[in-house]
Amino acid sequence: MTTPPDIPIWHTYLPRPVRRQTHLEVAGLLKSGRMVDGPLTERLEQAVGSAFDRHAVAVASGMDALELLLEAAEARGRDVLIPANCFPSIPALTDQLGARPRPMPVDPVHLAITEHIPELAADALRPIVVWVHHVGMVAPYARRTINTLRNAGHTVIEDCAYLLPGDHPADGPGTWGDMALFSYAPTKPLSGNGGAVALLRNATDAEHVNTRRSHSGQEHRWLGGDRFHRGRAITEFAAAVAYWQWHHRADTRSALNRLASAYTSSFTAIDSQVLPAGRTPQDTWGRFTVDLATPAIARQTRERMAKNGITTSVMFDLPWSGYPALSGTQSYGNGLLQLLQRTVCIPYHPTLQISAVHRVAEFVTDALIQGGPQ
């Protein structure tokens, strides 16, 4: 029996121009020996900051960016409102910084915090809202709701890690909140070997983040009880890859749009209800996310795909408040748990063949009508 070819959920996408241009720069980088805090980092910051009309600071990872933004927002002692379907590392980081993480209900169609969040924030103590554009999906009410939160005096941090920015992003997601972050991890649409960019409205906050990304010369902070034990600067190599990925992001978006069109046409052709009404694929998406009706169907589908060389991921096994290390916070019950378990991310990356898209779609739709390929 022939082993089926593997179809991973993500491949790092490095278009030919990115490979060529990065190769030349890395050769010069190795010759110079300037590995951190050099001209390539500065160039990345200038390019991204100018595009968003924000102060940009490049750091080592998305989690580093979020930690630095929470520090700049003086999170200690404040309530931090976090979508219940996010990575547990976000509330864990919040807790470590001396803030109080609070799980927020999620809109089941767009997987973002519910648009009723302003009412839920009313009883919070100087709230910070971490608005996660989950899998790069931008809820149609996101901008309006973020504006409402900011007008009420609340701080909003946009987590855009899985979001692919448009050609002219200065009026789009990432600019609506007080602060934002984009990530360049291998699993992200702007993929690379790591790194992130923090975006800030306020120049003083940006300077704070810029200073805090280096551990060198900060020993006086340790004497004062500050937990500042690591460097968080992006490497020049990562900055080079990130810059050219940013520069050629239109190619990535075009490839993802082709895949989205192929998926949706396959699902529409047989009236497969895997995309809830209103969940229309956008050119910001960094994952293609389907709702498979019940956790049992989702589990069966993933098992069949795994046997046939197709990798998938479930959104999360639990709401983050369900983990013992984060217990003591309110939970949003079985309805959210079922949403998490039946929501599956299927392969969606620019290197994916259209024929592979049809193969994945076949497994998904067959699971909903039972039977299908074994």
XYZ file of C-alpha atoms in Angstrom:
374
model
C 0.000 0.000 0.000
C 1.363 3.415 -0.943
C 1.826 5.832 1.933
C -0.171 9.009 1.224
C 1.802 12.241 0.963
C 1.722 14.368 4.083
C -0.368 17.563 3.971
C 0.732 19.625 6.991
C -1.404 22.352 8.445
C 1.372 24.856 7.783
C 4.598 25.209 5.833
C 6.918 28.152 6.220
C 6.417 30.093 3.000
C 9.511 31.781 1.625
C 8.849 33.077 -1.906
C 11.782 33.082 -4.297
C 12.409 36.861 -3.989
C 12.464 36.509 -0.191
C 14.984 33.663 -0.375
C 17.187 35.508 -2.846
C 17.177 38.855 -1.048
C 17.582 37.350 2.422
C 20.441 35.148 1.217
C 22.429 38.160 0.059
C 21.798 40.073 3.271
C 22.684 37.165 5.542
C 25.998 36.759 3.715
C 26.792 40.381 4.509
C 25.493 39.954 8.060
C 27.829 37.041 8.766
C 30.733 39.028 7.403
C 29.937 42.035 9.590
C 29.252 40.040 12.768
C 26.412 42.410 13.702
C 23.835 39.875 14.888
C 21.525 41.991 17.085
C 20.329 45.613 17.181
C 21.642 46.487 13.750
C 20.466 48.228 10.576
C 18.187 45.354 9.474
C 16.172 45.602 12.685
C 15.920 49.358 12.240
C 14.806 48.945 8.625
C 12.051 46.503 9.649
C 10.814 48.909 12.320
C 10.783 51.815 9.884
C 8.906 49.840 7.205
C 6.217 48.497 9.527
C 5.903 51.678 11.574
C 5.524 53.826 8.470
C 2.901 51.502 6.970
C 0.773 51.573 10.131
C 1.594 55.175 11.083
C 2.617 53.923 14.526
C 5.776 53.628 16.582
C 7.208 50.172 15.859
C 9.614 48.163 18.013
C 10.918 44.778 16.820
C 11.365 42.080 19.473
C 12.197 38.386 19.670
C 8.682 36.896 19.725
C 4.975 37.609 19.927
C 4.903 36.690 23.617
C 7.773 39.075 24.261
C 5.840 41.781 22.458
C 2.704 41.131 24.515
C 4.649 41.123 27.775
C 6.305 44.422 26.919
C 2.982 45.965 25.884
C 1.332 44.868 29.131
C 4.253 46.375 31.025
C 3.908 49.631 29.092
C 0.196 49.655 29.959
C 1.106 49.243 33.646
C -0.993 46.106 33.920
C -0.128 45.287 37.534
C -3.265 45.446 39.675
C -5.589 45.855 36.677
C -8.217 43.510 35.244
C -7.177 42.079 31.869
C -10.113 40.891 29.770
C -9.041 38.019 27.516
C -11.082 35.875 25.089
C -11.740 32.483 26.643
C -10.550 30.708 23.472
C -7.010 32.125 23.383
C -3.645 30.519 24.101
C -3.281 29.858 27.852
C 0.109 31.591 27.704
C -1.649 34.973 27.393
C -3.538 34.803 30.720
C -0.545 33.076 32.326
C 1.639 36.003 31.304
C -0.969 38.422 32.619
C -1.025 36.638 35.960
C 2.773 36.662 36.164
C 2.779 40.427 35.723
C 0.494 40.887 38.716
C -2.711 41.587 36.775
C -6.013 39.703 37.025
C -6.950 37.733 33.880
C -10.691 37.451 33.229
C -12.078 35.144 30.504
C -14.542 36.776 28.134
C -17.279 35.064 26.074
C -16.631 34.524 22.383
C -18.719 35.087 19.274
C -19.064 31.570 17.752
C -18.990 32.796 14.145
C -15.974 35.111 14.205
C -14.209 33.569 17.237
C -13.452 37.024 18.656
C -14.550 38.502 21.973
C -18.280 39.158 21.896
C -19.351 42.618 20.762
C -21.029 43.030 24.166
C -17.612 43.375 25.804
C -18.132 47.095 26.657
C -20.953 46.140 29.048
C -18.848 43.319 30.534
C -15.949 45.736 31.046
C -18.099 48.174 32.992
C -17.426 46.525 36.376
C -13.752 45.791 35.715
C -10.934 47.597 37.519
C -9.106 49.860 35.029
C -9.550 47.180 32.365
C -7.122 46.200 29.659
C -8.760 44.283 26.804
C -6.584 41.891 24.805
C -8.424 41.740 21.490
C -7.269 38.619 19.639
C -8.000 38.528 15.916
C -8.290 34.765 16.186
C -6.675 32.863 13.266
C -6.483 36.252 11.518
C -10.264 36.572 11.389
C -11.422 40.189 11.737
C -14.931 40.383 13.195
C -17.155 42.910 11.391
C -17.845 44.639 14.699
C -14.180 44.721 15.820
C -13.350 48.302 14.914
C -16.589 49.725 16.297
C -16.294 47.813 19.559
C -12.628 48.660 20.069
C -13.470 52.339 19.550
C -16.237 52.066 22.137
C -13.834 50.507 24.632
C -11.199 53.193 24.089
C -13.784 55.980 24.317
C -14.739 54.561 27.715
C -11.126 54.987 28.831
C -10.151 51.307 28.589
C -6.811 50.146 27.187
C -6.981 47.841 24.152
C -4.108 45.643 22.936
C -4.688 43.984 19.550
C -3.103 40.565 19.106
C -2.630 40.329 15.324
C -0.194 37.397 15.388
C -2.135 35.305 12.835
C -3.347 38.234 10.777
C -1.993 39.116 7.323
C -1.956 42.920 6.891
C -3.249 44.525 3.712
C -1.323 46.704 1.274
C -2.339 49.908 3.091
C -2.790 48.882 6.738
C -2.758 52.338 8.351
C -6.546 52.306 8.801
C -6.967 48.597 9.483
C -6.626 46.097 12.317
C -3.553 46.794 14.375
C -4.305 50.530 14.423
C -7.639 50.492 16.227
C -6.336 49.755 19.724
C -3.801 51.562 21.863
C -1.173 48.946 21.084
C -0.790 45.916 18.824
C 1.575 43.128 17.885
C 2.377 41.114 14.766
C 4.379 37.886 14.801
C 6.823 36.272 12.364
C 6.857 32.724 13.745
C 7.022 29.815 11.242
C 3.298 29.087 11.711
C 2.187 32.642 10.930
C 1.257 34.010 7.481
C 4.176 36.472 7.712
C 6.372 33.522 8.548
C 10.057 33.441 9.354
C 12.321 32.018 12.026
C 10.810 34.168 14.757
C 10.433 37.738 15.862
C 7.579 40.184 16.228
C 6.801 43.873 15.985
C 5.031 45.850 18.696
C 3.022 48.867 17.497
C 2.241 51.775 19.815
C 0.423 55.090 19.506
C 2.412 56.742 22.267
C 6.103 57.628 21.774
C 6.855 57.338 25.497
C 5.422 53.813 25.597
C 7.452 52.907 22.508
C 10.639 54.109 24.170
C 9.773 52.048 27.243
C 9.365 48.918 25.108
C 12.552 49.668 23.194
C 14.553 49.986 26.425
C 13.091 46.883 28.025
C 13.901 44.544 25.141
C 17.577 44.439 26.195
C 18.837 42.850 29.395
C 22.256 44.527 29.168
C 22.806 47.310 31.659
C 19.500 46.650 33.435
C 20.919 45.064 36.591
C 19.556 47.897 38.735
C 16.068 46.673 37.856
C 16.837 43.278 39.367
C 17.969 44.942 42.599
C 14.576 46.593 42.743
C 12.778 43.252 42.452
C 11.999 43.538 38.743
C 11.757 40.178 36.947
C 13.819 41.113 33.939
C 16.004 38.117 33.209
C 16.347 37.790 29.467
C 17.100 39.633 26.272
C 14.149 40.154 23.967
C 15.822 41.739 20.959
C 15.165 40.298 17.506
C 18.190 38.896 15.674
C 19.353 40.592 12.504
C 18.733 37.362 10.591
C 15.113 37.209 11.756
C 14.726 40.914 10.954
C 15.960 40.325 7.398
C 13.498 37.484 6.759
C 10.655 39.413 8.392
C 11.340 42.524 6.331
C 11.251 40.709 2.997
C 8.201 38.672 4.036
C 6.547 41.989 4.850
C 7.680 43.498 1.551
C 6.257 40.577 -0.477
C 3.145 39.933 1.603
C 0.880 40.595 -1.417
C 2.191 37.345 -2.945
C 1.290 35.474 0.242
C -2.165 37.024 0.323
C -2.801 36.146 -3.335
C -1.841 32.507 -2.754
C -4.039 32.255 0.355
C -6.965 33.815 -1.490
C -6.687 31.123 -4.175
C -6.797 28.445 -1.506
C -9.757 30.079 0.257
C -11.648 30.244 -3.022
C -10.931 26.573 -3.726
C -12.080 25.519 -0.259
C -15.282 27.566 -0.275
C -16.222 26.468 -3.802
C -15.756 22.829 -2.766
C -17.910 23.258 0.319
C -20.558 25.297 -1.503
C -20.823 22.812 -4.364
C -22.297 20.149 -2.083
C -23.963 22.549 0.368
C -21.598 21.619 3.198
C -22.335 23.805 6.240
C -18.806 23.993 7.593
C -18.658 27.794 7.528
C -21.302 29.329 9.815
C -23.412 32.044 8.235
C -21.334 35.200 8.288
C -17.935 33.515 8.424
C -16.649 34.620 5.035
C -12.954 33.996 4.341
C -10.976 37.239 4.368
C -7.568 38.097 2.956
C -6.343 38.581 6.534
C -6.762 34.911 7.479
C -3.792 32.943 8.728
C -5.807 29.729 9.242
C -8.799 28.193 7.466
C -11.168 27.298 10.281
C -14.263 25.139 9.942
C -17.086 24.252 12.327
C -17.900 20.537 12.124
C -21.247 20.608 13.958
C -20.311 18.355 16.898
C -17.115 17.445 18.778
C -17.637 13.793 17.768
C -17.677 14.611 14.042
C -14.641 16.863 14.442
C -12.744 14.157 16.298
C -13.637 11.536 13.681
C -12.597 13.844 10.868
C -9.229 14.621 12.414
C -8.567 10.918 13.054
C -9.353 10.013 9.449
C -7.222 12.825 8.134
C -4.308 11.813 10.352
C -4.472 8.258 8.993
C -4.320 9.685 5.485
C -1.400 12.043 6.016
C -3.410 15.232 6.576
C -2.499 17.330 9.606
C -5.129 19.427 11.380
C -5.463 21.204 14.707
C -8.399 21.678 17.032
C -8.790 25.261 18.193
C -8.148 24.404 21.874
C -8.935 21.463 24.108
C -10.280 23.708 26.863
C -11.131 27.320 27.603
C -7.987 28.708 29.204
C -9.794 29.087 32.526
C -10.121 25.292 32.627
C -6.412 24.699 33.227
C -5.424 24.060 36.878
C -2.695 26.720 36.818
C -5.296 29.308 35.823
C -8.157 28.094 38.005
C -10.115 30.446 40.188
C -11.450 32.483 37.288
C -14.973 32.265 35.958
C -15.678 29.801 33.154
C -18.050 29.982 30.215
C -19.378 26.475 30.424
C -20.041 23.566 28.144
C -21.225 25.644 25.182
C -17.805 27.188 24.730
C -16.080 23.847 25.282
C -18.144 22.291 22.484
C -17.347 25.217 20.190
C -13.627 24.722 20.813
C -13.773 20.980 20.247
C -15.785 21.101 17.036
C -13.735 23.924 15.494
C -10.919 22.515 13.363
C -8.146 24.317 11.495
C -7.486 22.568 8.191
C -4.316 22.872 6.042
C -4.039 26.392 4.685
C -0.664 27.709 3.609
C 0.650 29.270 0.403
C 2.602 26.166 -0.625
C -0.543 23.991 -0.597
C -1.547 22.483 -3.947
C -5.117 23.060 -5.127
C -5.440 19.293 -5.583
C -4.593 18.908 -1.883
C -7.305 21.464 -1.042
C -9.892 19.329 -2.827
C -8.625 16.236 -1.004
C -8.935 17.904 2.399
C -12.378 19.277 1.516
C -13.498 15.784 0.562
C -12.579 14.423 3.975
C -14.333 17.298 5.723
C -17.567 17.024 3.777
C -17.674 13.237 3.891
C -17.388 13.354 7.653
C -20.553 15.428 7.819
C -22.538 12.903 5.791
C -20.771 9.893 7.414
C -18.778 7.283 5.585
C -16.311 8.552 3.004
C -12.651 7.708 2.456
C -11.006 5.534 5.090
